[in-house]
Amino acid sequence: MGPTGVGKSTFINTAAGREDATVVGHDLESCTAKIHHVIVPYPKDPNRRIIFVDTPGFDDTYEDDSEILRRIAVWLARSYSDEMRLAGVIYLHEITQTRMLGTSRKNLMMFERLCGNEGFRSVILATTKWANLPDGIAAGTKREDQLKGTFWKEMVERGSQIARFNGTHPSAWEIVNRIIENHDHPLTLHIQTELVDLGKLIPETEAGNTLRTTLKELIETHKKTVMQLKNEKGGPGSEDLQGRLRETEAQLQLLLKQIQDLKVPLGARVKSWFGLR
């Protein structure tokens, strides 16, 4: 898991040893809008297979965050119901980022809610694109230390491990082997427990509530931007201002739609009160 463009598909292709295992993007657009799985023989035991699951980020080019959450949640719930357990989760972060951007913060926050505290011990936090560092390895190491001490601090304290993916086949499997060799019990993510064991609807889960809060904050920001554009110099007289206004209003409508998608229907609430899910 991880933000769009961080190298999730590249990681799987590198581990699989073939370029066509899953689609890789080379521009700003997302290439993994759906959930894909790739089956690879385990190098240490060819009779054993490893299944990699490639997921979209919560900043997909073509899909709303609410739809991305639905797809991931449905896949996790179905696999859990079918007694197919995860061995672990690899969360990727691009080390070339000089600061934690809004999309990266959102992806990490949603990831934490999906996993839950108990799931952190089966998580590998891996940094990518070390070869692309314009300011050298030392700067990347400093950023890695900052991540450990701030944004990843709680996860590390609860058992998550730190790793570096340098783009090579051995590097990918060194990370995977950490999960395989330390896999002493099946991993159940928090959202799987919420959806299957507790019978919650997706909007009622912690991940759903977190996404809804994030969307509400974005809506307020967009409303303020719309008002500023309308009031600028007495009104949007230029084509540039009109274009920015139309774009912001369109984004605002999309956010409002996502909020609506995350509301629990009254009928479902009534059923839940009487245990009729």
Short mmCIF file of C-alpha atoms in Angstrom, two decimals:
data_model
loop_
_atom_site.label_atom_id
_atom_site.label_comp_id
_atom_site.label_asym_id
_atom_site.label_seq_id
_atom_site.Cartn_x
_atom_site.Cartn_y
_atom_site.Cartn_z
CA MET A 1 0.00 0.00 0.00
CA GLY A 2 0.98 3.65 -0.30
CA PRO A 3 0.35 6.83 -2.30
CA THR A 4 0.05 6.89 -6.09
CA GLY A 5 3.43 6.81 -7.84
CA VAL A 6 5.40 5.59 -4.81
CA GLY A 7 6.43 2.37 -6.57
CA LYS A 8 3.95 -0.33 -5.44
CA SER A 9 3.65 -1.95 -8.87
CA THR A 10 7.40 -1.61 -9.45
CA PHE A 11 8.06 -3.42 -6.18
CA ILE A 12 5.86 -6.36 -7.22
CA ASN A 13 7.34 -6.51 -10.73
CA THR A 14 10.85 -6.50 -9.26
CA ALA A 15 10.01 -9.28 -6.79
CA ALA A 16 8.29 -11.31 -9.53
CA GLY A 17 11.24 -10.83 -11.87
CA ARG A 18 9.13 -9.70 -14.81
CA GLU A 19 7.94 -6.34 -16.09
CA ASP A 20 4.43 -7.45 -17.01
CA ALA A 21 3.37 -8.69 -13.57
CA THR A 22 1.41 -5.49 -13.01
CA VAL A 23 1.09 -2.12 -14.75
CA VAL A 24 3.64 0.54 -13.85
CA GLY A 25 3.00 4.27 -14.21
CA HIS A 26 5.66 6.72 -15.37
CA ASP A 27 3.68 9.94 -15.13
CA LEU A 28 1.37 11.71 -12.68
CA GLU A 29 -1.60 9.47 -13.43
CA SER A 30 -2.49 6.39 -11.43
CA CYS A 31 -2.19 3.00 -13.13
CA THR A 32 -3.56 0.85 -10.30
CA ALA A 33 -7.22 1.84 -10.01
CA LYS A 34 -8.27 -1.69 -9.10
CA ILE A 35 -6.86 -4.32 -6.79
CA HIS A 36 -4.57 -6.82 -8.54
CA HIS A 37 -2.87 -9.95 -7.25
CA VAL A 38 0.26 -11.60 -8.59
CA ILE A 39 1.30 -15.16 -7.71
CA VAL A 40 5.06 -15.75 -7.46
CA PRO A 41 7.02 -18.91 -6.48
CA TYR A 42 8.88 -18.43 -3.21
CA PRO A 43 12.63 -18.33 -4.06
CA LYS A 44 13.55 -20.26 -0.91
CA ASP A 45 10.96 -22.98 -1.60
CA PRO A 46 9.61 -23.31 -5.21
CA ASN A 47 6.78 -25.52 -3.92
CA ARG A 48 5.47 -22.58 -1.94
CA ARG A 49 3.83 -19.53 -3.51
CA ILE A 50 3.58 -15.92 -2.42
CA ILE A 51 0.59 -13.80 -3.43
CA PHE A 52 1.26 -10.07 -3.78
CA VAL A 53 -1.77 -7.76 -3.67
CA ASP A 54 -1.38 -4.39 -5.42
CA THR A 55 -3.75 -1.67 -4.18
CA PRO A 56 -4.59 1.85 -5.40
CA GLY A 57 -3.65 4.88 -3.30
CA PHE A 58 -6.12 7.24 -1.67
CA ASP A 59 -5.25 9.89 -4.24
CA ASP A 60 -6.13 8.00 -7.40
CA THR A 61 -6.37 10.00 -10.64
CA TYR A 62 -9.71 8.60 -11.74
CA GLU A 63 -11.48 7.30 -8.63
CA ASP A 64 -12.81 9.04 -5.51
CA ASP A 65 -11.22 8.20 -2.17
CA SER A 66 -14.56 6.81 -1.00
CA GLU A 67 -14.55 4.35 -3.91
CA ILE A 68 -10.93 3.35 -3.22
CA LEU A 69 -11.85 2.67 0.41
CA ARG A 70 -14.83 0.59 -0.72
CA ARG A 71 -12.71 -1.54 -3.06
CA ILE A 72 -9.99 -2.20 -0.49
CA ALA A 73 -12.50 -2.86 2.29
CA VAL A 74 -14.58 -5.25 0.16
CA TRP A 75 -11.47 -7.21 -0.91
CA LEU A 76 -10.21 -7.46 2.67
CA ALA A 77 -13.63 -8.51 3.99
CA ARG A 78 -14.11 -11.18 1.32
CA SER A 79 -10.64 -12.64 1.77
CA TYR A 80 -11.16 -12.72 5.55
CA SER A 81 -14.55 -14.39 5.18
CA ASP A 82 -12.95 -16.98 2.84
CA GLU A 83 -10.32 -17.65 5.54
CA MET A 84 -7.52 -16.29 3.35
CA ARG A 85 -5.29 -14.50 5.84
CA LEU A 86 -2.63 -11.89 5.17
CA ALA A 87 0.95 -12.60 6.21
CA GLY A 88 1.82 -8.92 6.40
CA VAL A 89 1.55 -5.51 4.78
CA ILE A 90 4.24 -3.43 3.08
CA TYR A 91 3.65 0.32 3.16
CA LEU A 92 5.82 2.27 0.70
CA HIS A 93 6.97 5.89 1.06
CA GLU A 94 9.01 7.89 -1.46
CA ILE A 95 12.23 9.04 0.22
CA THR A 96 12.75 11.89 -2.28
CA GLN A 97 9.90 13.84 -0.66
CA THR A 98 11.44 16.70 1.28
CA ARG A 99 8.34 16.99 3.47
CA MET A 100 5.22 15.00 4.28
CA LEU A 101 2.73 16.19 1.66
CA GLY A 102 -1.03 16.26 2.21
CA THR A 103 -1.65 13.20 0.02
CA SER A 104 1.05 11.26 1.86
CA ARG A 105 -0.42 12.22 5.23
CA LYS A 106 -3.90 11.15 4.10
CA ASN A 107 -2.66 7.80 2.76
CA LEU A 108 -0.75 7.10 5.96
CA MET A 109 -3.71 8.06 8.15
CA MET A 110 -6.05 5.78 6.21
CA PHE A 111 -3.47 2.98 6.33
CA GLU A 112 -3.23 3.27 10.13
CA ARG A 113 -7.03 3.05 10.48
CA LEU A 114 -7.22 0.04 8.17
CA CYS A 115 -4.52 -1.83 10.11
CA GLY A 116 -5.33 -0.97 13.70
CA ASN A 117 -2.83 -1.14 16.57
CA GLU A 118 -2.61 -4.94 16.57
CA GLY A 119 -1.82 -5.01 12.87
CA PHE A 120 1.25 -2.76 13.12
CA ARG A 121 3.52 -5.62 14.21
CA SER A 122 3.06 -7.23 10.76
CA VAL A 123 3.84 -4.02 8.84
CA ILE A 124 7.03 -3.16 6.97
CA LEU A 125 7.48 0.58 6.36
CA ALA A 126 9.70 0.67 3.27
CA THR A 127 11.17 3.73 1.59
CA THR A 128 11.60 3.83 -2.20
CA LYS A 129 13.50 5.74 -4.93
CA TRP A 130 16.81 6.06 -3.10
CA ALA A 131 18.59 6.24 -6.46
CA ASN A 132 16.62 9.39 -7.33
CA LEU A 133 17.79 11.45 -4.36
CA PRO A 134 19.13 14.75 -5.74
CA ASP A 135 20.82 15.65 -2.45
CA GLY A 136 22.47 12.31 -1.66
CA ILE A 137 22.00 9.33 0.64
CA ALA A 138 22.81 11.35 3.77
CA ALA A 139 19.79 13.60 3.18
CA GLY A 140 17.62 10.51 2.63
CA THR A 141 18.88 8.94 5.84
CA LYS A 142 18.01 12.13 7.72
CA ARG A 143 14.47 12.05 6.31
CA GLU A 144 14.19 8.37 7.23
CA ASP A 145 15.14 9.23 10.83
CA GLN A 146 12.53 12.00 10.87
CA LEU A 147 9.85 9.58 9.71
CA LYS A 148 10.83 7.12 12.45
CA GLY A 149 10.66 9.82 15.10
CA THR A 150 7.42 11.51 14.01
CA PHE A 151 4.96 10.11 11.48
CA TRP A 152 5.94 6.44 11.93
CA LYS A 153 6.77 6.67 15.64
CA GLU A 154 3.65 4.97 17.01
CA MET A 155 3.73 2.18 14.42
CA VAL A 156 7.41 1.46 15.10
CA GLU A 157 6.73 1.41 18.85
CA ARG A 158 4.02 -1.19 18.21
CA GLY A 159 6.28 -3.46 16.18
CA SER A 160 6.45 -2.13 12.62
CA GLN A 161 9.84 -2.52 10.92
CA ILE A 162 11.74 -0.05 8.73
CA ALA A 163 13.31 -1.11 5.43
CA ARG A 164 14.72 0.32 2.20
CA PHE A 165 13.75 -0.85 -1.28
CA ASN A 166 16.60 0.03 -3.64
CA GLY A 167 14.92 -1.29 -6.80
CA THR A 168 16.65 -4.68 -7.00
CA HIS A 169 15.26 -8.24 -6.84
CA PRO A 170 17.27 -9.13 -3.69
CA SER A 171 16.14 -5.91 -2.01
CA ALA A 172 12.47 -6.71 -2.64
CA TRP A 173 12.80 -10.24 -1.26
CA GLU A 174 14.80 -9.08 1.77
CA ILE A 175 11.71 -7.07 2.72
CA VAL A 176 9.26 -9.90 1.94
CA ASN A 177 11.38 -12.42 3.86
CA ARG A 178 11.10 -10.29 6.99
CA ILE A 179 7.35 -10.91 6.86
CA ILE A 180 7.57 -14.59 5.92
CA GLU A 181 10.19 -15.51 8.53
CA ASN A 182 8.43 -13.62 11.33
CA HIS A 183 4.97 -14.81 10.36
CA ASP A 184 3.96 -16.76 13.46
CA HIS A 185 0.22 -16.08 13.29
CA PRO A 186 -2.33 -14.97 10.67
CA LEU A 187 -2.74 -11.21 10.35
CA THR A 188 -6.20 -9.74 10.83
CA LEU A 189 -6.51 -6.06 10.01
CA HIS A 190 -8.76 -3.88 12.13
CA ILE A 191 -11.14 -3.14 9.26
CA GLN A 192 -11.59 -6.89 8.66
CA THR A 193 -12.69 -7.33 12.27
CA GLU A 194 -15.01 -4.33 11.99
CA LEU A 195 -16.68 -5.47 8.76
CA VAL A 196 -16.88 -9.24 9.29
CA ASP A 197 -16.80 -9.92 13.03
CA LEU A 198 -18.62 -6.78 14.20
CA GLY A 199 -20.86 -6.44 11.14
CA LYS A 200 -20.20 -2.76 10.59
CA LEU A 201 -20.87 -0.98 7.31
CA ILE A 202 -17.88 0.63 5.59
CA PRO A 203 -18.92 4.22 6.56
CA GLU A 204 -19.12 3.09 10.20
CA THR A 205 -15.53 1.80 10.35
CA GLU A 206 -12.66 3.89 11.74
CA ALA A 207 -11.28 4.24 8.22
CA GLY A 208 -14.66 5.45 6.98
CA ASN A 209 -14.97 7.97 9.81
CA THR A 210 -11.42 9.22 9.21
CA LEU A 211 -12.04 9.68 5.50
CA ARG A 212 -15.27 11.52 6.20
CA THR A 213 -13.48 13.92 8.59
CA THR A 214 -10.73 14.54 6.02
CA LEU A 215 -13.30 15.24 3.29
CA LYS A 216 -15.17 17.69 5.51
CA GLU A 217 -11.94 19.60 6.12
CA LEU A 218 -11.28 19.73 2.37
CA ILE A 219 -14.82 20.92 1.73
CA GLU A 220 -14.39 23.85 4.14
CA THR A 221 -11.10 24.76 2.45
CA HIS A 222 -12.73 24.67 -1.00
CA LYS A 223 -15.68 26.77 0.21
CA LYS A 224 -13.28 29.45 1.45
CA THR A 225 -11.40 29.35 -1.87
CA VAL A 226 -14.66 29.78 -3.81
CA MET A 227 -15.61 32.81 -1.70
CA GLN A 228 -12.15 34.34 -2.14
CA LEU A 229 -12.31 33.91 -5.92
CA LYS A 230 -15.79 35.43 -6.07
CA ASN A 231 -14.72 38.40 -3.97
CA GLU A 232 -11.39 38.96 -5.68
CA LYS A 233 -11.42 42.41 -7.28
CA GLY A 234 -15.18 42.57 -6.98
CA GLY A 235 -15.81 39.34 -8.86
CA PRO A 236 -14.19 36.86 -11.25
CA GLY A 237 -13.86 39.15 -14.23
CA SER A 238 -10.91 37.54 -15.99
CA GLU A 239 -10.89 34.21 -17.78
CA ASP A 240 -8.23 32.93 -15.41
CA LEU A 241 -10.32 33.69 -12.34
CA GLN A 242 -13.43 32.23 -13.93
CA GLY A 243 -11.54 29.05 -14.82
CA ARG A 244 -10.16 28.66 -11.29
CA LEU A 245 -13.63 29.30 -9.87
CA ARG A 246 -15.26 26.65 -12.10
CA GLU A 247 -12.54 24.13 -11.26
CA THR A 248 -12.80 24.73 -7.51
CA GLU A 249 -16.61 24.52 -7.58
CA ALA A 250 -16.40 21.25 -9.54
CA GLN A 251 -13.96 19.83 -6.99
CA LEU A 252 -16.28 20.95 -4.20
CA GLN A 253 -19.21 19.07 -5.78
CA LEU A 254 -17.09 15.90 -6.03
CA LEU A 255 -16.16 16.17 -2.35
CA LEU A 256 -19.81 16.65 -1.38
CA LYS A 257 -20.69 13.54 -3.38
CA GLN A 258 -18.04 11.52 -1.54
CA ILE A 259 -19.44 12.67 1.80
CA GLN A 260 -22.88 11.54 0.65
CA ASP A 261 -21.46 8.15 -0.36
CA LEU A 262 -20.05 7.72 3.15
CA LYS A 263 -23.38 8.28 4.89
CA VAL A 264 -25.07 5.21 6.40
CA PRO A 265 -28.64 4.83 5.05
CA LEU A 266 -31.38 5.12 7.69
CA GLY A 267 -32.66 1.63 6.84
CA ALA A 268 -29.25 0.13 7.58
CA ARG A 269 -29.08 1.99 10.88
CA VAL A 270 -32.49 0.69 11.96
CA LYS A 271 -31.48 -2.87 11.09
CA SER A 272 -28.27 -2.49 13.10
CA TRP A 273 -30.24 -1.40 16.17
CA PHE A 274 -32.17 -4.68 16.03
CA GLY A 275 -29.19 -6.86 15.05
CA LEU A 276 -30.54 -7.49 11.53
CA ARG A 277 -27.42 -6.75 9.47
#
